[in-house]
Short mmCIF file of C-alpha atoms in Angstrom, two decimals:
data_model
loop_
_atom_site.label_atom_id
_atom_site.label_comp_id
_atom_site.label_asym_id
_atom_site.label_seq_id
_atom_site.Cartn_x
_atom_site.Cartn_y
_atom_site.Cartn_z
CA MET T 134 -44.30 190.64 59.94
CA SER T 135 -46.38 188.74 62.46
CA VAL T 136 -45.00 187.65 65.78
CA LYS T 137 -45.14 183.90 66.35
CA THR T 138 -45.38 182.20 69.68
CA PRO T 139 -42.67 179.62 70.39
CA LEU T 140 -45.22 176.84 69.75
CA GLU T 141 -46.31 178.33 66.41
CA ASP T 142 -42.70 178.74 65.38
CA PHE T 143 -41.83 175.16 66.31
CA LEU T 144 -44.89 173.73 64.53
CA LYS T 145 -44.53 175.80 61.35
CA THR T 146 -40.79 175.37 60.93
CA THR T 147 -39.38 172.28 62.57
CA MET T 148 -42.42 170.00 62.72
CA ALA T 149 -43.77 170.97 59.29
CA ALA T 150 -40.54 169.73 57.72
CA MET T 151 -41.10 166.14 58.89
CA PRO T 152 -43.34 163.57 57.24
CA GLY T 153 -46.12 161.79 59.08
CA TYR T 154 -47.10 161.13 62.65
CA TRP T 155 -44.56 158.42 63.40
CA HIS T 156 -41.45 160.36 62.35
CA LYS T 157 -42.64 163.43 64.21
CA LEU T 158 -43.29 161.41 67.33
CA VAL T 159 -39.86 159.76 67.17
CA TYR T 160 -38.25 163.18 66.70
CA LEU T 161 -40.08 164.69 69.68
CA ALA T 162 -39.15 161.71 71.85
CA GLY T 163 -35.53 162.28 70.89
CA LEU T 164 -35.67 165.87 72.11
CA ARG T 165 -36.69 164.78 75.61
CA SER T 166 -33.98 163.97 78.15
CA SER T 167 -34.17 161.37 80.88
CA SER T 168 -35.27 164.19 83.23
CA HIS T 169 -38.25 164.81 80.90
CA LYS T 170 -36.97 168.19 79.74
CA TYR T 171 -37.10 169.00 76.04
CA GLY T 172 -34.00 170.47 74.49
CA HIS T 173 -33.72 172.17 71.12
CA TRP T 174 -30.74 174.42 70.64
CA GLY T 175 -32.35 176.84 68.18
CA MET T 176 -35.58 177.17 70.15
CA ALA T 177 -33.71 177.67 73.43
CA ARG T 178 -31.48 180.28 71.85
CA ARG T 179 -34.41 182.18 70.43
CA TYR T 180 -37.01 181.84 73.20
CA GLY T 181 -35.13 180.65 76.28
CA LEU T 182 -35.06 177.24 77.93
CA SER T 183 -38.39 177.46 79.72
CA ALA T 184 -40.45 178.72 76.76
CA SER T 185 -38.71 176.26 74.46
CA HIS T 186 -39.47 173.34 76.77
CA SER T 187 -43.10 174.40 77.14
CA ALA T 188 -43.62 174.73 73.39
CA ILE T 189 -42.06 171.37 72.55
CA SER T 190 -43.92 169.66 75.40
CA ALA T 191 -47.21 171.10 74.10
CA ALA T 192 -46.39 169.98 70.56
CA HIS T 193 -45.61 166.46 71.81
CA SER T 194 -48.90 166.24 73.75
CA ASP T 195 -50.91 167.61 70.82
CA LEU T 196 -49.33 165.21 68.33
CA PHE T 197 -49.87 162.26 70.68
CA VAL T 198 -53.60 163.04 71.01
CA GLN T 199 -53.91 163.63 67.23
CA LEU T 200 -52.30 160.27 66.54
CA LEU T 201 -54.70 158.51 68.92
CA GLY T 202 -57.63 160.08 67.07
CA THR T 203 -56.36 159.18 63.62
CA PRO T 204 -57.96 156.23 61.80
CA ILE T 205 -55.79 153.10 61.79
CA LYS T 206 -55.90 153.09 57.98
CA ASN T 207 -54.13 156.46 57.91
CA LEU T 208 -51.54 155.36 60.48
CA VAL T 209 -50.83 152.22 58.42
CA GLU T 210 -50.41 154.35 55.29
CA ASP T 211 -48.06 156.61 57.25
CA VAL T 212 -45.80 153.61 57.98
CA SER T 213 -46.31 152.25 54.48
CA SER T 214 -45.00 155.31 52.71
CA PRO T 215 -42.38 154.69 50.01
CA SER T 216 -39.75 156.37 52.18
CA GLU T 217 -39.97 153.52 54.69
CA GLY T 218 -37.60 150.86 53.43
CA ASN T 219 -38.16 148.15 55.99
CA GLN T 220 -41.55 148.45 57.66
CA ALA T 221 -40.98 145.58 60.07
CA GLU T 222 -37.71 147.11 61.29
CA PHE T 223 -39.28 150.57 61.62
CA LEU T 224 -42.26 149.17 63.55
CA GLY T 225 -39.89 147.25 65.80
CA GLU T 226 -38.02 150.45 66.55
CA LEU T 227 -41.31 152.21 67.29
CA TRP T 228 -42.31 149.44 69.68
CA GLU T 229 -38.93 149.45 71.44
CA SER T 230 -39.04 153.22 71.95
CA ARG T 231 -42.78 153.46 72.71
CA GLY T 232 -42.18 154.60 76.29
CA ARG T 233 -40.16 157.59 75.13
CA MET T 234 -42.80 158.51 72.56
CA ILE T 235 -45.49 158.91 75.24
CA PRO T 236 -45.45 162.52 76.43
CA THR T 237 -45.34 163.47 80.09
CA ASP T 238 -48.61 165.37 79.65
CA LEU T 239 -50.93 162.87 77.99
CA GLY T 240 -53.36 165.64 77.01
CA GLY T 241 -56.34 163.34 77.59
CA GLY T 242 -54.81 160.35 75.79
CA SER T 243 -53.53 157.19 77.43
CA ALA T 244 -50.38 155.11 77.23
CA LYS T 245 -52.44 151.92 76.92
CA HIS T 246 -54.41 153.37 73.98
CA PHE T 247 -51.11 154.25 72.31
CA GLU T 248 -49.72 150.74 72.77
CA VAL T 249 -52.90 149.14 71.41
CA THR T 250 -52.85 151.52 68.44
CA LEU T 251 -49.23 150.68 67.66
CA LEU T 252 -49.88 146.93 67.98
CA THR T 253 -52.91 147.23 65.71
CA VAL T 254 -50.87 149.03 63.06
CA GLN T 255 -48.23 146.29 63.30
CA LYS T 256 -50.83 143.52 62.90
CA VAL T 257 -52.53 145.19 59.94
CA ILE T 258 -49.18 145.56 58.16
CA GLU T 259 -48.24 141.94 58.94
CA ASN T 260 -51.57 140.76 57.51
CA GLN T 261 -51.14 142.91 54.40
CA ARG T 262 -47.69 141.44 53.89
CA ARG T 263 -49.06 137.88 54.15
CA VAL T 264 -51.68 138.64 51.51
CA THR T 265 -49.31 140.35 49.09
CA ASP T 266 -46.36 137.98 49.69
CA PRO T 267 -47.91 134.50 50.07
CA PRO T 268 -45.52 131.70 50.99
CA GLU T 269 -43.91 129.91 48.10
CA SER T 270 -45.52 126.66 46.99
CA PRO T 271 -43.66 123.53 48.03
CA PRO T 272 -41.60 122.03 45.21
CA GLN T 273 -43.38 119.40 43.14
CA PRO T 274 -41.85 115.92 42.94
CA PRO T 275 -40.18 115.10 39.61
CA GLY T 276 -42.44 113.71 36.92
CA GLN T 277 -45.59 115.56 37.92
#
């Protein structure tokens, strides 16, 4: 049996169970308190508060930088997965919680880059929706 670091354990168990960048990012943001400490009961119980916080913080920073380096097409597909019922609502929630999704340690990324990336994904999806769901034709007058 190999010994895992807290970060390896968190990535291979908790994070591996979640689909896509966006859901992972939302989850990590939810683990962070207003004092910017990450809390995860199981991790804290197994590794202690400090090691748990460090591992989750590192995972958040790494995911944030990975997302910023991911092609927009892939990020759009991540939102467009069949499991996402209402894309517009999900994207709205992402936008509203964008500040929480930005890690304390940016790991070389930037908050502005993240916001532009999220806005770009939103615009691409809006444009796709316009193409696939064109507005209905106006009703024709009787007799034509």
